PDB file of C-alpha atoms in Angstrom:
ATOM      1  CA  UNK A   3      13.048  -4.458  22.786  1.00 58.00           C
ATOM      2  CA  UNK A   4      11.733  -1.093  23.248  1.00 70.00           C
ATOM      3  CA  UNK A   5       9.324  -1.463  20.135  1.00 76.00           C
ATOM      4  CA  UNK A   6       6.337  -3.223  19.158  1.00 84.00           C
ATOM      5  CA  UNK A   7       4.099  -2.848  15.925  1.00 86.00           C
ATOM      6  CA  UNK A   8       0.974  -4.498  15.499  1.00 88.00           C
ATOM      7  CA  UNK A   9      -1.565  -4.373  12.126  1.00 87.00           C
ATOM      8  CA  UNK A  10      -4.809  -4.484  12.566  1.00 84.00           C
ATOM      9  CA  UNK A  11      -7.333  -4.821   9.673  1.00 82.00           C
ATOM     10  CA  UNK A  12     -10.386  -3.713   8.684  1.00 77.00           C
ATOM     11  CA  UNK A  13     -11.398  -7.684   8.266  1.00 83.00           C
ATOM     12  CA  UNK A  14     -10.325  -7.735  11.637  1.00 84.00           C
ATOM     13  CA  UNK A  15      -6.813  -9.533  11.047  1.00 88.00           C
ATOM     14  CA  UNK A  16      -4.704  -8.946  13.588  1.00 91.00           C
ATOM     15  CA  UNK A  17      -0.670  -8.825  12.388  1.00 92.00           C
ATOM     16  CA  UNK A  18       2.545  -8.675  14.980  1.00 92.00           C
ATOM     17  CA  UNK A  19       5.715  -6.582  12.951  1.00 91.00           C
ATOM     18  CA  UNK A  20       9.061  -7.572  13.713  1.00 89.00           C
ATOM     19  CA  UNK A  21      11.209  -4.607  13.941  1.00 82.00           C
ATOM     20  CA  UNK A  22      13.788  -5.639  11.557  1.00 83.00           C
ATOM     21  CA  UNK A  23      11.329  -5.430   8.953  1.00 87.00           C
ATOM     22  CA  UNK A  24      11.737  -2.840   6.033  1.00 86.00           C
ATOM     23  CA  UNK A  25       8.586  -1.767   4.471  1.00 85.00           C
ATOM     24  CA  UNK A  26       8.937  -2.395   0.670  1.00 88.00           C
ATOM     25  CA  UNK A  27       9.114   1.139  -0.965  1.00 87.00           C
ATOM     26  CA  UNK A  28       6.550   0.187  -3.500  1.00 91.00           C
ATOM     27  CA  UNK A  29       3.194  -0.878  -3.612  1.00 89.00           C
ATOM     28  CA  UNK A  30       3.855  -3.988  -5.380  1.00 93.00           C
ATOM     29  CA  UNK A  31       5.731  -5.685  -3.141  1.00 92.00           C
ATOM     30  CA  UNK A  32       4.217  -4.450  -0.628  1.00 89.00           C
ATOM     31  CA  UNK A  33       0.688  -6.348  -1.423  1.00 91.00           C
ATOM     32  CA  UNK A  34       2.927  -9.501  -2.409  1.00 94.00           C
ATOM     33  CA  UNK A  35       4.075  -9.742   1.012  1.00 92.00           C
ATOM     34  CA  UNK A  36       0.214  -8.946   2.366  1.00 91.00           C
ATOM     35  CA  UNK A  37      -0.816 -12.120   0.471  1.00 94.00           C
ATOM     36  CA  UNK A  38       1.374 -14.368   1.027  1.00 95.00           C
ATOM     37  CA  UNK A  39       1.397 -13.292   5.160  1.00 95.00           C
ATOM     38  CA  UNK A  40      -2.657 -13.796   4.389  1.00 94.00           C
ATOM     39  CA  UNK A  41      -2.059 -17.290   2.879  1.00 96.00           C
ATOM     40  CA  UNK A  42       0.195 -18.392   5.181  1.00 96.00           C
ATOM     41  CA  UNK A  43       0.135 -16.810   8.463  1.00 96.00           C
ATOM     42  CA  UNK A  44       3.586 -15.398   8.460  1.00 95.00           C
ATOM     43  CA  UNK A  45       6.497 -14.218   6.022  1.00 94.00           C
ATOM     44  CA  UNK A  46       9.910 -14.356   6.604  1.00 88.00           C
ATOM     45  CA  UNK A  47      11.786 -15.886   8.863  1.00 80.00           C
ATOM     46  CA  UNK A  48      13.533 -19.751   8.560  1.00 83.00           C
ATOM     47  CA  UNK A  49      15.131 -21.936  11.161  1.00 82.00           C
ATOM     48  CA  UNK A  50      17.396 -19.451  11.902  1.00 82.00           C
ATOM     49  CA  UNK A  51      15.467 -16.389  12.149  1.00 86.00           C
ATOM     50  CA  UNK A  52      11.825 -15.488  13.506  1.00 89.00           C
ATOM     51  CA  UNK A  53       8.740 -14.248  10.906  1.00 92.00           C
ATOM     52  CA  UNK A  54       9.239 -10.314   9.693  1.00 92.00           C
ATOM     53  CA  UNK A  55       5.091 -10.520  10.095  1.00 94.00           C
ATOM     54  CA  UNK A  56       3.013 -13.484  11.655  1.00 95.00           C
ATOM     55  CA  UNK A  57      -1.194 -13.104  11.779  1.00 96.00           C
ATOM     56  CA  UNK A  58      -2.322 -13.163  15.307  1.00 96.00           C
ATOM     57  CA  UNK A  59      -5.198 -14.001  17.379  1.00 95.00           C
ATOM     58  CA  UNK A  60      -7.097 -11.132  18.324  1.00 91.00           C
ATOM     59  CA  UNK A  61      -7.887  -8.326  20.622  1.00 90.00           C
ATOM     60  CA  UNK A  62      -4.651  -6.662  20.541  1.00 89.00           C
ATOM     61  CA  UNK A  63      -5.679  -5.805  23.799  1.00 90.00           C
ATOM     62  CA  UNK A  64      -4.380  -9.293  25.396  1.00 93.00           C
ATOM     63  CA  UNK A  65      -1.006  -8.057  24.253  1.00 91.00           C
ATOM     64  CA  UNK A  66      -0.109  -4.788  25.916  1.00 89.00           C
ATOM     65  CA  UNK A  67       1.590  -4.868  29.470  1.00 87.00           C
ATOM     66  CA  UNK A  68      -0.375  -4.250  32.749  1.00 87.00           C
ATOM     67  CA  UNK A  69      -0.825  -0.636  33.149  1.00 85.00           C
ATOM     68  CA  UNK A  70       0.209   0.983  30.386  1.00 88.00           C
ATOM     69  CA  UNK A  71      -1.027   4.530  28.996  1.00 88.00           C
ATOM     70  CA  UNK A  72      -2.840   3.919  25.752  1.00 90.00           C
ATOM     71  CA  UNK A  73      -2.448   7.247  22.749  1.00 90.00           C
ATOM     72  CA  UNK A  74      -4.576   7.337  19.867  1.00 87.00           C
ATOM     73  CA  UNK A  75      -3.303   9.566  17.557  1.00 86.00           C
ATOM     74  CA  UNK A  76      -6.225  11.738  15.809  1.00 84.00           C
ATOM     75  CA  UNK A  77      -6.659  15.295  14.471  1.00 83.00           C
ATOM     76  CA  UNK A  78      -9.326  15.883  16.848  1.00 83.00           C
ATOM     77  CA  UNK A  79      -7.267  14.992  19.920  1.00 87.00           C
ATOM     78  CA  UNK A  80      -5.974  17.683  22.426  1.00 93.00           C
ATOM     79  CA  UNK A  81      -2.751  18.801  21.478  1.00 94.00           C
ATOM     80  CA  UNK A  82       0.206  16.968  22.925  1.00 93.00           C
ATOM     81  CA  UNK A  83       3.869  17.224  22.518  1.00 92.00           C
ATOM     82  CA  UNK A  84       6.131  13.758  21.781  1.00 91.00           C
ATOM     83  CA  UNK A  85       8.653  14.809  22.980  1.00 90.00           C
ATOM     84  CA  UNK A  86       7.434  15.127  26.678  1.00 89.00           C
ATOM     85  CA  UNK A  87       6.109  12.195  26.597  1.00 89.00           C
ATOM     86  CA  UNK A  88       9.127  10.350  25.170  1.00 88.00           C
ATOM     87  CA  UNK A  89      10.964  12.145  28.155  1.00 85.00           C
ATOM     88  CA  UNK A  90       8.557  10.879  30.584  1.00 82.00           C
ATOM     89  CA  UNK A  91       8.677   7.542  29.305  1.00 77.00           C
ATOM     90  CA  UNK A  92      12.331   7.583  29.439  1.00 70.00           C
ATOM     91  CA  UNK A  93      12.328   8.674  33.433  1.00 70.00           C
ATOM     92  CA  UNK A  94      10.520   5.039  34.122  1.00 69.00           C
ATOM     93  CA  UNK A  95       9.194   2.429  33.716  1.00 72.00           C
ATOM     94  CA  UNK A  96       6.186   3.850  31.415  1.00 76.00           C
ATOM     95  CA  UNK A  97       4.600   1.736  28.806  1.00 85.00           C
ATOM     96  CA  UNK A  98       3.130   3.869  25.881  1.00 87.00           C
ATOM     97  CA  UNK A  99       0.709   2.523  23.607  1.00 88.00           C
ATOM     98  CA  UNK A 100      -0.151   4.520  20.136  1.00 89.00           C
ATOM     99  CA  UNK A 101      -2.797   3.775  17.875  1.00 87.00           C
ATOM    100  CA  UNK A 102      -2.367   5.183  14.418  1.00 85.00           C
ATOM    101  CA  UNK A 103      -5.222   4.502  12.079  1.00 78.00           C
ATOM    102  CA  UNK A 104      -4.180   4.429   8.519  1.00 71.00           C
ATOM    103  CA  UNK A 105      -7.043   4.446   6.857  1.00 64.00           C
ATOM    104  CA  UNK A 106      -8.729   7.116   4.742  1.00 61.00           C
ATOM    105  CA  UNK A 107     -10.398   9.430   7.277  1.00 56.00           C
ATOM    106  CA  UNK A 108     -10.079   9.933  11.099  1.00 52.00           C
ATOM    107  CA  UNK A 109      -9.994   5.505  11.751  1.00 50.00           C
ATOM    108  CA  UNK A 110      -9.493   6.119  14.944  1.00 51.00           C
ATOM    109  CA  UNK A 111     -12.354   8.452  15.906  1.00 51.00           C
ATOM    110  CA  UNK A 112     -14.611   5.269  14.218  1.00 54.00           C
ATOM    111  CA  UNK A 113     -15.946   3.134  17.339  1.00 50.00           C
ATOM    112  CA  UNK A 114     -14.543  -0.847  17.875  1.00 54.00           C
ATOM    113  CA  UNK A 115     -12.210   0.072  15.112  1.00 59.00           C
ATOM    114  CA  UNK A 116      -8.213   0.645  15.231  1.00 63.00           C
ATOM    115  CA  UNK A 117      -7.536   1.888  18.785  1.00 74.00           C
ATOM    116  CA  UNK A 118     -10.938   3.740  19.175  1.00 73.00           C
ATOM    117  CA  UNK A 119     -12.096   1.414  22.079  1.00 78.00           C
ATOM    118  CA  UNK A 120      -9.218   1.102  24.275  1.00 82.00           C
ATOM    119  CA  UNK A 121      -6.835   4.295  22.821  1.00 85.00           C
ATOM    120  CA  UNK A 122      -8.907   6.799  26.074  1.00 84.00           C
ATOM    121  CA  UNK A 123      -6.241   9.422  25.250  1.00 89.00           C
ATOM    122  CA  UNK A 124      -6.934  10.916  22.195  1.00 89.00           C
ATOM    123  CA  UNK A 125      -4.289  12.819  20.990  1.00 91.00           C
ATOM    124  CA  UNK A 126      -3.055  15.326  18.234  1.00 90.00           C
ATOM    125  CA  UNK A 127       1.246  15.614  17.479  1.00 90.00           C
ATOM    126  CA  UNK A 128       0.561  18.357  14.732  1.00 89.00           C
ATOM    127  CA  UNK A 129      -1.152  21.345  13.769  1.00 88.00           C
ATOM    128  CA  UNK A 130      -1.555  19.714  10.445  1.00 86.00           C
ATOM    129  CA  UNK A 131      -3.081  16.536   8.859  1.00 83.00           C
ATOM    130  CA  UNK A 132      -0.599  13.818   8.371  1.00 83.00           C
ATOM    131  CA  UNK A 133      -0.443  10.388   7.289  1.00 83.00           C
ATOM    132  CA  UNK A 134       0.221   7.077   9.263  1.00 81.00           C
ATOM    133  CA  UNK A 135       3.176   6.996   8.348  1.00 82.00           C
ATOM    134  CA  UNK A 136       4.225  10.246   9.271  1.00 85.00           C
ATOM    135  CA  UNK A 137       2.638  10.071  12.752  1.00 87.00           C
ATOM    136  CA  UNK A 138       4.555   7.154  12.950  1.00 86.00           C
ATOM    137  CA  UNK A 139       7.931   8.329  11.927  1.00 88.00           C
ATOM    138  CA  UNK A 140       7.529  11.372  14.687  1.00 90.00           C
ATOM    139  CA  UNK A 141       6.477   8.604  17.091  1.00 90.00           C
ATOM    140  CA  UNK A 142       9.549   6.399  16.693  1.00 88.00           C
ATOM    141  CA  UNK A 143      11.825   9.189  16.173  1.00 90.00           C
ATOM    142  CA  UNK A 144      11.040  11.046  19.530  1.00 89.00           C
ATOM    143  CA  UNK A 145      11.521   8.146  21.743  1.00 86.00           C
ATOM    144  CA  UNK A 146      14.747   6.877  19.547  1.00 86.00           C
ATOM    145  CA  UNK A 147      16.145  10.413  20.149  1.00 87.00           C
ATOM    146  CA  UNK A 148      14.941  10.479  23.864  1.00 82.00           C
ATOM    147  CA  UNK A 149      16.586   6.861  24.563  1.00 76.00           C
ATOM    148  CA  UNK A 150      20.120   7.602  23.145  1.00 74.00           C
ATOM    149  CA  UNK A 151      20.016  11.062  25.278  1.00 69.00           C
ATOM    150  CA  UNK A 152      19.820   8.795  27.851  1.00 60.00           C
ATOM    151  CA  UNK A 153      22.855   7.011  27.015  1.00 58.00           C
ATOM    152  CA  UNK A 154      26.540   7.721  28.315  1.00 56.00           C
ATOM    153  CA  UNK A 155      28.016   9.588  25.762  1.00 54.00           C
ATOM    154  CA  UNK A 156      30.497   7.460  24.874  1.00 50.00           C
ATOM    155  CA  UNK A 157      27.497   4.600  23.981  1.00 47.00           C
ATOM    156  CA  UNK A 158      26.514   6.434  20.675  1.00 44.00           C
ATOM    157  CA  UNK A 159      28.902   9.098  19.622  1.00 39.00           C
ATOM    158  CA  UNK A 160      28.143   9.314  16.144  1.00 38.00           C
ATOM    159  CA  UNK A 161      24.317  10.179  16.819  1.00 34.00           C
ATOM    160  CA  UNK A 162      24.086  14.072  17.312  1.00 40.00           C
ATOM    161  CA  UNK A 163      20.029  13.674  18.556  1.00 37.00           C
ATOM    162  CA  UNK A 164      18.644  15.866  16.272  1.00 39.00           C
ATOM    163  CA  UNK A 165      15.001  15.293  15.405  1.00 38.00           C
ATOM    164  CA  UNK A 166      14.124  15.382  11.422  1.00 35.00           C
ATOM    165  CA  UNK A 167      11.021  14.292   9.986  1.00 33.00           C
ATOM    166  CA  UNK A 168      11.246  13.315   6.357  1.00 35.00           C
ATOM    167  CA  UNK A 169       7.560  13.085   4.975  1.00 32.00           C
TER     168      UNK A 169
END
């Protein structure tokens, strides 16, 4: 795949996201499935299908491809537009790393601590202050949209590539 999520705590747990998983909506479920991936090591999954989330050894660092182009998203970045560098990653054979910290405060801007050491481009995507998961959503919408322009047309017809950002 063209996606990869990774969690990366605080206490310095390290967390790889399968991209079929659906965040719960709600908090509660949401820090059911944080416990039990705490007390076990992974959730979901059976013979048949991999973990949604399995805990990691790390850095995260060991994971990335050779040369890739590490982003850390933070207000205090130089402005950048996604959408060029979707495009540019969709020309090649560019790997793109972004670090989102999601955490109250600029996370990222904090040294050793959720991208800060190896994210060298620091980066801002909007005038405004936005959450993680808003960063995120403009993230994975950008280079959705800018891989099914690259499609035949025929490949994904019903998908006009129109970017929306529902916050």
């Amino acid at each position: 795949g063209k996606l990869t999520v990774y969690l990366h705590s605080d206490e310095n747990l390290l967390v790889e996201v399968h991209p079929a998983f659906v965040v719960p909506r709600t908090f509660d479920p949401f820090q059911r499935l944080i416990n039990a991936l705490r007390r076990n090591g992974e959730v979901g999954g059976d013979n048949l299908r991999p973990p949604v989330m399995r805990c990691i050894e790390p850095p995260v660092e060991q994971y990335f491809p050779p040369n890739c182009t590490c982003f850390g998203l933070t207000e205090e970045g130089r402005p950048e537009n996604l959408r060029n560098i979707a495009s540019e990653a969709d020309e090649g054979e560019a790997c793109y790393i972004f670090a989102v910290g999601a955490s109250e405060g600029d996370a990222l801007m904090e040294e050793h601590m959720y991208g800060g050491d190896y994210a060298g481009n620091k980066i801002s995507v909007s005038p405004h202050e936005l959450t993680a998961a808003a960063c995120c959503q403009m993230v994975c919408t950008e280079f959705a949209d800018s891989w099914v322009q690259g499609l035949p047309e025929d490949e994904d017809s019903s998908f006009d590539g129109s970017s929306t950002y529902n916050f």
